[in-house]
Amino acid sequence: ANKDLKWATVTSLEGAIEASFLNNKLGFELAGYKKSTKDMLLLLPVQGVFGLDAPRQNAGEVRNTGFDLSVFHNNVVNKDFRYDINFNLAYVHNELVDLKGTEGKEPGDGRDNFWFLEGYPIGSYYGYVQDGIFQTQEEIDNYYPMTWTAKPGDIRYKDLNGDKKITDADRTYLGSPMPTFTYGFGFMLGYKNFDLNVDFNGVSGNKILDLKKTVSWTTTNFYEKSLQRWHGEGTSNKEPILDKSRGHNYLSSTNLLENGSYLRLRNVQLGYTLPSSAISKLGISGLRVYVSGQNLLTFKHNTGYTPEIGGSALQGGMDQGDTYPLPSVYTVGLSINF
């Protein structure tokens, strides 16, 4: 045990401005921050004692810099028409500032798809960059030597370090599962006794690791993307041949990455409030009927059921085909005030 362990130290600098205009019909709030966490607990790759794992130590610093913005505007145009508009945006830049020389994956943790690099977000994707598909054996013979035996239909990886061979040294930062931007917007429209409320939310700037490609297809079906696979010269320059014996096609690379950005229609509600003259004889003060729908539409780029993939800060965004989609919910409601 390391008796010198201590709590991490967090320091933050924050500032904000809030303003409203036109009798509170228009306004905004902008907040910025810079937060640093030092002396994180890390499993350092130092020599263990008597073959045991290395002890955890206080080392490293991670920094989050960003801002939050919200804007609103509302107005009553006349006795029949009114509206309310809102928008919010959050930006964050996560960076591993210092790892005390411990760059790489934590020893023994098996995270082949994730890496910890100074200057990049924590838990970043790390791997090879795809440069097409080998179409012929002649093309393979004229390419750089690899640490595996390539065949037509296999992924061609880029030589990033310029040593004219394909090895682990050609791996690089591929992206982050953490969104750069998180946003939402909505509006309310009111016309006489009718009201319509609509809300959207979304994220941008994150990647998803499509590990559905790496599962065994012994007892399960293929995804539609497999129709784009290589099955002969010239048939595909993006998706490799379907052959699970060629494990080099399923290494962490840009071939497994998908765009995690999405925009979702989160909620829609249409309501009608009966006029007081119509309900005065019923002994109630208000009656409103409405219909609503949740998660009606999602505009996304990934092939999974949902773009919202969970996970931890160190190992997130992995779509292994076991993530359930958000259900669409339709509701008819009645609200009565006595």
mmCIF file of C-alpha atoms in Angstrom:
data_model
loop_
_atom_site.group_PDB
_atom_site.id
_atom_site.type_symbol
_atom_site.label_atom_id
_atom_site.label_comp_id
_atom_site.label_asym_id
_atom_site.label_seq_id
_atom_site.Cartn_x
_atom_site.Cartn_y
_atom_site.Cartn_z
ATOM 1 C CA ALA A 1 0.000 0.000 0.000
ATOM 2 C CA ASN A 2 1.078 3.551 -0.706
ATOM 3 C CA LYS A 3 0.849 5.444 2.606
ATOM 4 C CA ASP A 4 1.505 8.763 0.838
ATOM 5 C CA LEU A 5 -1.801 8.750 -1.087
ATOM 6 C CA LYS A 6 -3.937 11.867 -0.708
ATOM 7 C CA TRP A 7 -7.047 13.420 -2.165
ATOM 8 C CA ALA A 8 -6.773 15.085 -5.557
ATOM 9 C CA THR A 9 -6.718 18.892 -5.592
ATOM 10 C CA VAL A 10 -9.323 20.735 -7.642
ATOM 11 C CA THR A 11 -9.008 24.425 -8.506
ATOM 12 C CA SER A 12 -11.468 26.352 -10.631
ATOM 13 C CA LEU A 13 -11.969 29.839 -11.990
ATOM 14 C CA GLU A 14 -15.477 30.819 -13.028
ATOM 15 C CA GLY A 15 -17.154 33.966 -14.282
ATOM 16 C CA ALA A 16 -20.605 34.761 -15.574
ATOM 17 C CA ILE A 17 -22.739 37.570 -16.913
ATOM 18 C CA GLU A 18 -26.524 37.711 -16.952
ATOM 19 C CA ALA A 19 -28.624 40.360 -18.680
ATOM 20 C CA SER A 20 -32.188 41.006 -19.753
ATOM 21 C CA PHE A 21 -33.752 43.640 -21.990
ATOM 22 C CA LEU A 22 -37.131 44.926 -23.176
ATOM 23 C CA ASN A 23 -38.863 44.357 -19.850
ATOM 24 C CA ASN A 24 -37.444 40.838 -19.572
ATOM 25 C CA LYS A 25 -38.599 39.848 -23.035
ATOM 26 C CA LEU A 26 -35.050 39.161 -24.207
ATOM 27 C CA GLY A 27 -32.161 37.893 -22.126
ATOM 28 C CA PHE A 28 -29.092 35.731 -21.908
ATOM 29 C CA GLU A 29 -26.682 34.165 -19.446
ATOM 30 C CA LEU A 30 -23.066 33.354 -20.283
ATOM 31 C CA ALA A 31 -20.767 31.517 -17.875
ATOM 32 C CA GLY A 32 -17.169 30.469 -18.481
ATOM 33 C CA TYR A 33 -14.924 28.233 -16.399
ATOM 34 C CA LYS A 34 -11.486 26.701 -16.156
ATOM 35 C CA LYS A 35 -11.154 23.735 -13.828
ATOM 36 C CA SER A 36 -7.993 21.771 -13.066
ATOM 37 C CA THR A 37 -7.652 18.518 -11.143
ATOM 38 C CA LYS A 38 -4.148 17.724 -9.918
ATOM 39 C CA ASP A 39 -2.655 14.695 -8.172
ATOM 40 C CA MET A 40 -5.084 12.283 -9.780
ATOM 41 C CA LEU A 41 -4.923 8.671 -8.672
ATOM 42 C CA LEU A 42 -3.086 6.707 -11.341
ATOM 43 C CA LEU A 43 -1.682 3.208 -11.587
ATOM 44 C CA LEU A 44 1.864 4.098 -12.593
ATOM 45 C CA PRO A 45 3.888 1.615 -14.669
ATOM 46 C CA VAL A 46 6.727 1.256 -12.174
ATOM 47 C CA GLN A 47 8.271 -1.989 -11.036
ATOM 48 C CA GLY A 48 6.028 -3.768 -8.564
ATOM 49 C CA VAL A 49 7.223 -5.512 -5.445
ATOM 50 C CA PHE A 50 7.613 -9.328 -5.565
ATOM 51 C CA GLY A 51 5.631 -9.488 -8.822
ATOM 52 C CA LEU A 52 2.623 -7.570 -7.492
ATOM 53 C CA ASP A 53 0.893 -4.802 -9.425
ATOM 54 C CA ALA A 54 2.317 -1.310 -9.126
ATOM 55 C CA PRO A 55 0.652 0.773 -6.388
ATOM 56 C CA ARG A 56 -1.621 3.683 -7.175
ATOM 57 C CA GLN A 57 -0.011 7.076 -6.782
ATOM 58 C CA ASN A 58 -0.934 10.733 -7.005
ATOM 59 C CA ALA A 59 0.165 11.878 -10.438
ATOM 60 C CA GLY A 60 -1.102 13.833 -13.364
ATOM 61 C CA GLU A 61 -3.358 16.765 -14.092
ATOM 62 C CA VAL A 62 -6.528 17.077 -16.166
ATOM 63 C CA ARG A 63 -8.099 20.375 -17.210
ATOM 64 C CA ASN A 64 -11.623 21.265 -18.335
ATOM 65 C CA THR A 65 -12.248 24.589 -20.056
ATOM 66 C CA GLY A 66 -15.599 25.672 -21.400
ATOM 67 C CA PHE A 67 -18.641 27.861 -21.268
ATOM 68 C CA ASP A 68 -22.434 27.639 -20.908
ATOM 69 C CA LEU A 69 -24.760 29.938 -22.831
ATOM 70 C CA SER A 70 -28.522 30.306 -22.586
ATOM 71 C CA VAL A 71 -30.718 32.752 -24.489
ATOM 72 C CA PHE A 72 -34.453 33.401 -24.270
ATOM 73 C CA HIS A 73 -36.998 35.612 -25.960
ATOM 74 C CA ASN A 74 -40.715 35.865 -25.247
ATOM 75 C CA ASN A 75 -43.392 38.208 -26.438
ATOM 76 C CA VAL A 76 -47.147 38.726 -26.367
ATOM 77 C CA VAL A 77 -47.903 40.023 -29.848
ATOM 78 C CA ASN A 78 -51.585 40.649 -29.216
ATOM 79 C CA LYS A 79 -54.444 39.179 -27.215
ATOM 80 C CA ASP A 80 -54.537 36.111 -29.450
ATOM 81 C CA PHE A 81 -50.887 35.345 -30.207
ATOM 82 C CA ARG A 82 -47.844 34.829 -27.970
ATOM 83 C CA TYR A 83 -44.556 32.966 -28.200
ATOM 84 C CA ASP A 84 -41.520 31.930 -26.170
ATOM 85 C CA ILE A 85 -38.154 30.847 -27.633
ATOM 86 C CA ASN A 86 -35.148 29.440 -25.742
ATOM 87 C CA PHE A 87 -31.701 28.147 -26.665
ATOM 88 C CA ASN A 88 -28.825 26.706 -24.628
ATOM 89 C CA LEU A 89 -25.305 25.654 -25.580
ATOM 90 C CA ALA A 90 -22.497 24.117 -23.539
ATOM 91 C CA TYR A 91 -18.900 23.754 -24.740
ATOM 92 C CA VAL A 92 -16.137 21.813 -22.993
ATOM 93 C CA HIS A 93 -12.515 21.128 -23.855
ATOM 94 C CA ASN A 94 -11.032 18.302 -21.822
ATOM 95 C CA GLU A 95 -7.263 17.880 -21.802
ATOM 96 C CA LEU A 96 -4.769 15.700 -20.004
ATOM 97 C CA VAL A 97 -2.138 18.294 -19.150
ATOM 98 C CA ASP A 98 0.413 16.157 -17.326
ATOM 99 C CA LEU A 99 0.703 12.413 -16.779
ATOM 100 C CA LYS A 100 4.115 12.359 -15.115
ATOM 101 C CA GLY A 101 5.540 10.242 -17.906
ATOM 102 C CA THR A 102 2.795 7.586 -17.718
ATOM 103 C CA GLU A 103 1.320 8.047 -21.209
ATOM 104 C CA GLY A 104 -0.430 4.971 -22.517
ATOM 105 C CA LYS A 105 -3.023 2.600 -21.171
ATOM 106 C CA GLU A 106 -2.950 1.561 -17.554
ATOM 107 C CA PRO A 107 -0.936 -1.688 -17.309
ATOM 108 C CA GLY A 108 -3.000 -4.835 -17.241
ATOM 109 C CA ASP A 109 -6.345 -3.124 -17.820
ATOM 110 C CA GLY A 110 -6.866 -4.456 -21.345
ATOM 111 C CA ARG A 111 -8.056 -1.172 -22.843
ATOM 112 C CA ASP A 112 -6.810 -1.754 -26.394
ATOM 113 C CA ASN A 113 -9.092 0.928 -27.834
ATOM 114 C CA PHE A 114 -8.355 3.694 -25.322
ATOM 115 C CA TRP A 115 -5.258 5.669 -24.531
ATOM 116 C CA PHE A 116 -4.147 8.440 -22.218
ATOM 117 C CA LEU A 117 -2.067 11.079 -24.003
ATOM 118 C CA GLU A 118 -0.902 14.458 -22.806
ATOM 119 C CA GLY A 119 -2.581 17.209 -24.793
ATOM 120 C CA TYR A 120 -5.665 15.114 -25.626
ATOM 121 C CA PRO A 121 -8.976 14.309 -23.881
ATOM 122 C CA ILE A 122 -8.986 11.644 -21.197
ATOM 123 C CA GLY A 123 -9.985 8.173 -22.395
ATOM 124 C CA SER A 124 -9.377 9.022 -26.074
ATOM 125 C CA TYR A 125 -9.713 6.540 -28.915
ATOM 126 C CA TYR A 126 -6.355 5.382 -30.175
ATOM 127 C CA GLY A 127 -5.523 3.251 -33.177
ATOM 128 C CA TYR A 128 -4.713 2.989 -36.859
ATOM 129 C CA VAL A 129 -5.896 5.199 -39.715
ATOM 130 C CA GLN A 130 -7.555 3.326 -42.577
ATOM 131 C CA ASP A 131 -6.338 4.034 -46.106
ATOM 132 C CA GLY A 132 -8.706 1.933 -48.174
ATOM 133 C CA ILE A 133 -8.989 -1.817 -48.817
ATOM 134 C CA PHE A 134 -6.440 -4.064 -50.475
ATOM 135 C CA GLN A 135 -8.006 -5.113 -53.785
ATOM 136 C CA THR A 136 -5.333 -7.476 -55.170
ATOM 137 C CA GLN A 137 -2.316 -9.475 -54.007
ATOM 138 C CA GLU A 138 -0.123 -7.314 -56.245
ATOM 139 C CA GLU A 139 -1.223 -4.240 -54.299
ATOM 140 C CA ILE A 140 -0.235 -5.973 -51.050
ATOM 141 C CA ASP A 141 3.160 -6.999 -52.422
ATOM 142 C CA ASN A 142 3.894 -3.391 -53.384
ATOM 143 C CA TYR A 143 2.859 -2.005 -49.964
ATOM 144 C CA TYR A 144 4.807 -1.767 -46.734
ATOM 145 C CA PRO A 145 5.471 -4.925 -44.698
ATOM 146 C CA MET A 146 3.057 -5.545 -41.819
ATOM 147 C CA THR A 147 3.201 -7.481 -38.576
ATOM 148 C CA TRP A 148 0.418 -9.708 -39.943
ATOM 149 C CA THR A 149 -0.240 -11.460 -43.245
ATOM 150 C CA ALA A 150 -2.580 -9.372 -45.364
ATOM 151 C CA LYS A 151 -4.890 -10.716 -48.054
ATOM 152 C CA PRO A 152 -7.160 -9.076 -50.637
ATOM 153 C CA GLY A 153 -10.176 -7.588 -48.862
ATOM 154 C CA ASP A 154 -8.195 -6.523 -45.800
ATOM 155 C CA ILE A 155 -7.914 -2.977 -44.491
ATOM 156 C CA ARG A 156 -4.884 -0.986 -45.611
ATOM 157 C CA TYR A 157 -3.517 1.106 -42.743
ATOM 158 C CA LYS A 158 -1.448 4.274 -43.125
ATOM 159 C CA ASP A 159 2.250 4.476 -42.298
ATOM 160 C CA LEU A 160 2.049 7.491 -39.993
ATOM 161 C CA ASN A 161 5.585 7.510 -38.579
ATOM 162 C CA GLY A 162 7.288 7.166 -41.986
ATOM 163 C CA ASP A 163 9.362 4.060 -41.229
ATOM 164 C CA LYS A 164 7.935 2.257 -44.298
ATOM 165 C CA LYS A 165 6.298 -0.534 -42.291
ATOM 166 C CA ILE A 166 3.012 -0.989 -40.444
ATOM 167 C CA THR A 167 3.440 -1.554 -36.711
ATOM 168 C CA ASP A 168 1.983 -0.445 -33.389
ATOM 169 C CA ALA A 169 4.005 2.752 -33.767
ATOM 170 C CA ASP A 170 1.594 3.888 -36.512
ATOM 171 C CA ARG A 171 -1.307 4.268 -34.095
ATOM 172 C CA THR A 172 -2.535 7.758 -33.263
ATOM 173 C CA TYR A 173 -5.289 9.767 -31.601
ATOM 174 C CA LEU A 174 -8.614 9.050 -33.344
ATOM 175 C CA GLY A 175 -11.170 11.090 -31.408
ATOM 176 C CA SER A 176 -13.030 11.293 -28.134
ATOM 177 C CA PRO A 177 -16.313 9.852 -26.830
ATOM 178 C CA MET A 178 -16.975 13.160 -25.041
ATOM 179 C CA PRO A 179 -19.086 15.712 -26.960
ATOM 180 C CA THR A 180 -17.525 19.094 -27.657
ATOM 181 C CA PHE A 181 -20.927 20.765 -27.750
ATOM 182 C CA THR A 182 -24.157 19.894 -25.959
ATOM 183 C CA TYR A 183 -27.169 21.963 -26.935
ATOM 184 C CA GLY A 184 -30.915 22.294 -26.817
ATOM 185 C CA PHE A 185 -33.594 24.633 -28.092
ATOM 186 C CA GLY A 186 -37.344 24.914 -28.006
ATOM 187 C CA PHE A 187 -40.300 27.166 -28.484
ATOM 188 C CA MET A 188 -43.858 27.708 -27.338
ATOM 189 C CA LEU A 189 -46.543 29.123 -29.587
ATOM 190 C CA GLY A 190 -49.872 30.212 -28.207
ATOM 191 C CA TYR A 191 -52.859 31.165 -30.337
ATOM 192 C CA LYS A 192 -56.064 31.948 -28.514
ATOM 193 C CA ASN A 193 -56.739 28.835 -26.387
ATOM 194 C CA PHE A 194 -54.266 26.599 -28.235
ATOM 195 C CA ASP A 195 -50.649 26.102 -27.179
ATOM 196 C CA LEU A 196 -47.807 24.192 -28.830
ATOM 197 C CA ASN A 197 -44.552 23.282 -27.042
ATOM 198 C CA VAL A 198 -41.569 21.780 -28.895
ATOM 199 C CA ASP A 199 -38.130 20.828 -27.460
ATOM 200 C CA PHE A 200 -34.970 19.582 -29.196
ATOM 201 C CA ASN A 201 -31.633 18.447 -27.771
ATOM 202 C CA GLY A 202 -28.388 17.199 -29.257
ATOM 203 C CA VAL A 203 -24.621 16.834 -29.085
ATOM 204 C CA SER A 204 -21.749 17.360 -31.491
ATOM 205 C CA GLY A 205 -18.038 16.589 -31.742
ATOM 206 C CA ASN A 206 -17.935 13.087 -30.238
ATOM 207 C CA LYS A 207 -17.157 9.692 -31.735
ATOM 208 C CA ILE A 208 -18.666 6.234 -31.198
ATOM 209 C CA LEU A 209 -16.621 3.045 -31.353
ATOM 210 C CA ASP A 210 -18.654 0.523 -33.356
ATOM 211 C CA LEU A 211 -17.646 -2.722 -31.661
ATOM 212 C CA LYS A 212 -20.652 -4.501 -33.198
ATOM 213 C CA LYS A 213 -18.275 -5.317 -36.038
ATOM 214 C CA THR A 214 -16.050 -7.302 -33.721
ATOM 215 C CA VAL A 215 -18.641 -9.680 -32.256
ATOM 216 C CA SER A 216 -18.905 -13.288 -33.317
ATOM 217 C CA TRP A 217 -21.597 -13.923 -35.908
ATOM 218 C CA THR A 218 -21.962 -17.606 -35.017
ATOM 219 C CA THR A 219 -25.507 -17.235 -33.707
ATOM 220 C CA THR A 220 -26.544 -13.698 -34.655
ATOM 221 C CA ASN A 221 -27.436 -11.830 -37.805
ATOM 222 C CA PHE A 222 -25.328 -9.331 -39.707
ATOM 223 C CA TYR A 223 -26.026 -5.605 -39.684
ATOM 224 C CA GLU A 224 -27.098 -3.880 -42.895
ATOM 225 C CA LYS A 225 -23.703 -2.197 -43.159
ATOM 226 C CA SER A 226 -22.280 -5.625 -44.029
ATOM 227 C CA LEU A 227 -23.888 -5.332 -47.472
ATOM 228 C CA GLN A 228 -21.161 -2.786 -48.238
ATOM 229 C CA ARG A 229 -18.379 -5.311 -47.518
ATOM 230 C CA TRP A 230 -15.569 -6.256 -49.883
ATOM 231 C CA HIS A 231 -16.415 -9.459 -51.753
ATOM 232 C CA GLY A 232 -14.243 -9.122 -54.821
ATOM 233 C CA GLU A 233 -11.955 -6.684 -56.561
ATOM 234 C CA GLY A 234 -13.506 -3.218 -56.781
ATOM 235 C CA THR A 235 -16.575 -4.015 -54.649
ATOM 236 C CA SER A 236 -15.614 -1.852 -51.662
ATOM 237 C CA ASN A 237 -12.849 0.466 -50.546
ATOM 238 C CA LYS A 238 -14.329 1.047 -47.086
ATOM 239 C CA GLU A 239 -15.625 -2.166 -45.465
ATOM 240 C CA PRO A 240 -13.321 -5.225 -45.325
ATOM 241 C CA ILE A 241 -14.190 -8.795 -46.154
ATOM 242 C CA LEU A 242 -16.317 -10.665 -43.607
ATOM 243 C CA ASP A 243 -13.787 -13.086 -42.200
ATOM 244 C CA LYS A 244 -13.406 -13.324 -38.430
ATOM 245 C CA SER A 245 -10.113 -15.195 -38.812
ATOM 246 C CA ARG A 246 -8.492 -11.954 -39.997
ATOM 247 C CA GLY A 247 -8.290 -10.193 -36.656
ATOM 248 C CA HIS A 248 -6.167 -7.325 -38.046
ATOM 249 C CA ASN A 249 -9.324 -5.968 -39.706
ATOM 250 C CA TYR A 250 -10.884 -5.468 -36.264
ATOM 251 C CA LEU A 251 -8.038 -3.605 -34.619
ATOM 252 C CA SER A 252 -8.877 -0.220 -33.144
ATOM 253 C CA SER A 253 -8.918 2.069 -36.178
ATOM 254 C CA THR A 254 -10.914 4.686 -38.005
ATOM 255 C CA ASN A 255 -12.876 1.838 -39.599
ATOM 256 C CA LEU A 256 -14.631 1.289 -36.255
ATOM 257 C CA LEU A 257 -15.361 4.972 -35.651
ATOM 258 C CA GLU A 258 -18.758 6.550 -36.214
ATOM 259 C CA ASN A 259 -19.985 10.116 -35.841
ATOM 260 C CA GLY A 260 -21.751 10.418 -32.476
ATOM 261 C CA SER A 261 -23.474 13.736 -33.208
ATOM 262 C CA TYR A 262 -27.256 13.751 -33.134
ATOM 263 C CA LEU A 263 -30.310 15.980 -32.943
ATOM 264 C CA ARG A 264 -33.409 14.657 -31.205
ATOM 265 C CA LEU A 265 -36.975 15.905 -31.169
ATOM 266 C CA ARG A 266 -37.350 15.306 -27.460
ATOM 267 C CA ASN A 267 -40.855 16.483 -26.763
ATOM 268 C CA VAL A 268 -43.895 17.870 -28.596
ATOM 269 C CA GLN A 269 -47.129 18.845 -26.873
ATOM 270 C CA LEU A 270 -50.271 20.371 -28.310
ATOM 271 C CA GLY A 271 -52.908 21.547 -25.865
ATOM 272 C CA TYR A 272 -56.244 23.312 -25.752
ATOM 273 C CA THR A 273 -57.618 25.158 -22.724
ATOM 274 C CA LEU A 274 -61.380 25.391 -22.606
ATOM 275 C CA PRO A 275 -62.714 28.931 -22.082
ATOM 276 C CA SER A 276 -64.060 29.727 -18.628
ATOM 277 C CA SER A 277 -67.544 30.282 -20.069
ATOM 278 C CA ALA A 278 -67.649 26.623 -21.146
ATOM 279 C CA ILE A 279 -66.666 25.169 -17.763
ATOM 280 C CA SER A 280 -68.178 27.605 -15.265
ATOM 281 C CA LYS A 281 -71.241 25.391 -14.791
ATOM 282 C CA LEU A 282 -69.045 22.342 -14.061
ATOM 283 C CA GLY A 283 -67.709 23.809 -10.809
ATOM 284 C CA ILE A 284 -64.059 23.819 -11.956
ATOM 285 C CA SER A 285 -61.680 26.705 -12.610
ATOM 286 C CA GLY A 286 -59.686 25.264 -15.487
ATOM 287 C CA LEU A 287 -59.662 22.382 -17.942
ATOM 288 C CA ARG A 288 -56.979 21.610 -20.512
ATOM 289 C CA VAL A 289 -56.685 18.660 -22.866
ATOM 290 C CA TYR A 290 -53.452 17.805 -24.625
ATOM 291 C CA VAL A 291 -51.621 15.271 -26.751
ATOM 292 C CA SER A 292 -47.867 14.830 -26.545
ATOM 293 C CA GLY A 293 -45.046 12.744 -27.905
ATOM 294 C CA GLN A 294 -41.544 12.062 -26.576
ATOM 295 C CA ASN A 295 -38.481 10.988 -28.584
ATOM 296 C CA LEU A 296 -40.374 11.111 -31.851
ATOM 297 C CA LEU A 297 -37.413 11.718 -34.181
ATOM 298 C CA THR A 298 -33.658 11.318 -33.905
ATOM 299 C CA PHE A 299 -31.329 12.568 -36.627
ATOM 300 C CA LYS A 300 -28.089 10.605 -36.180
ATOM 301 C CA HIS A 301 -25.102 9.215 -38.074
ATOM 302 C CA ASN A 302 -24.287 5.955 -36.276
ATOM 303 C CA THR A 303 -25.638 2.516 -37.158
ATOM 304 C CA GLY A 304 -26.710 1.529 -33.641
ATOM 305 C CA TYR A 305 -30.140 1.756 -32.078
ATOM 306 C CA THR A 306 -29.265 5.016 -30.345
ATOM 307 C CA PRO A 307 -26.411 7.554 -30.450
ATOM 308 C CA GLU A 308 -26.456 7.865 -26.658
ATOM 309 C CA ILE A 309 -23.836 5.306 -25.660
ATOM 310 C CA GLY A 310 -22.870 5.089 -22.014
ATOM 311 C CA GLY A 311 -19.650 4.187 -20.282
ATOM 312 C CA SER A 312 -17.168 5.780 -17.927
ATOM 313 C CA ALA A 313 -14.929 8.803 -18.424
ATOM 314 C CA LEU A 314 -12.010 6.433 -18.991
ATOM 315 C CA GLN A 315 -13.795 4.006 -21.285
ATOM 316 C CA GLY A 316 -16.927 5.307 -22.992
ATOM 317 C CA GLY A 317 -18.794 5.431 -26.275
ATOM 318 C CA MET A 318 -18.532 1.718 -27.098
ATOM 319 C CA ASP A 319 -21.485 0.385 -29.074
ATOM 320 C CA GLN A 320 -21.455 -3.392 -28.656
ATOM 321 C CA GLY A 321 -25.012 -3.866 -29.874
ATOM 322 C CA ASP A 322 -26.427 -4.198 -26.368
ATOM 323 C CA THR A 323 -27.687 -0.617 -26.029
ATOM 324 C CA TYR A 324 -31.471 -0.319 -26.118
ATOM 325 C CA PRO A 325 -33.125 2.511 -28.050
ATOM 326 C CA LEU A 326 -35.134 5.187 -26.308
ATOM 327 C CA PRO A 327 -38.833 4.398 -26.706
ATOM 328 C CA SER A 328 -41.209 6.838 -28.352
ATOM 329 C CA VAL A 329 -44.016 7.687 -25.937
ATOM 330 C CA TYR A 330 -47.410 9.067 -26.991
ATOM 331 C CA THR A 331 -49.686 10.559 -24.366
ATOM 332 C CA VAL A 332 -53.208 11.916 -24.235
ATOM 333 C CA GLY A 333 -53.890 13.932 -21.105
ATOM 334 C CA LEU A 334 -56.497 15.929 -19.247
ATOM 335 C CA SER A 335 -55.651 18.591 -16.667
ATOM 336 C CA ILE A 336 -58.374 19.881 -14.333
ATOM 337 C CA ASN A 337 -58.108 22.676 -11.775
ATOM 338 C CA PHE A 338 -60.721 22.763 -9.013
#
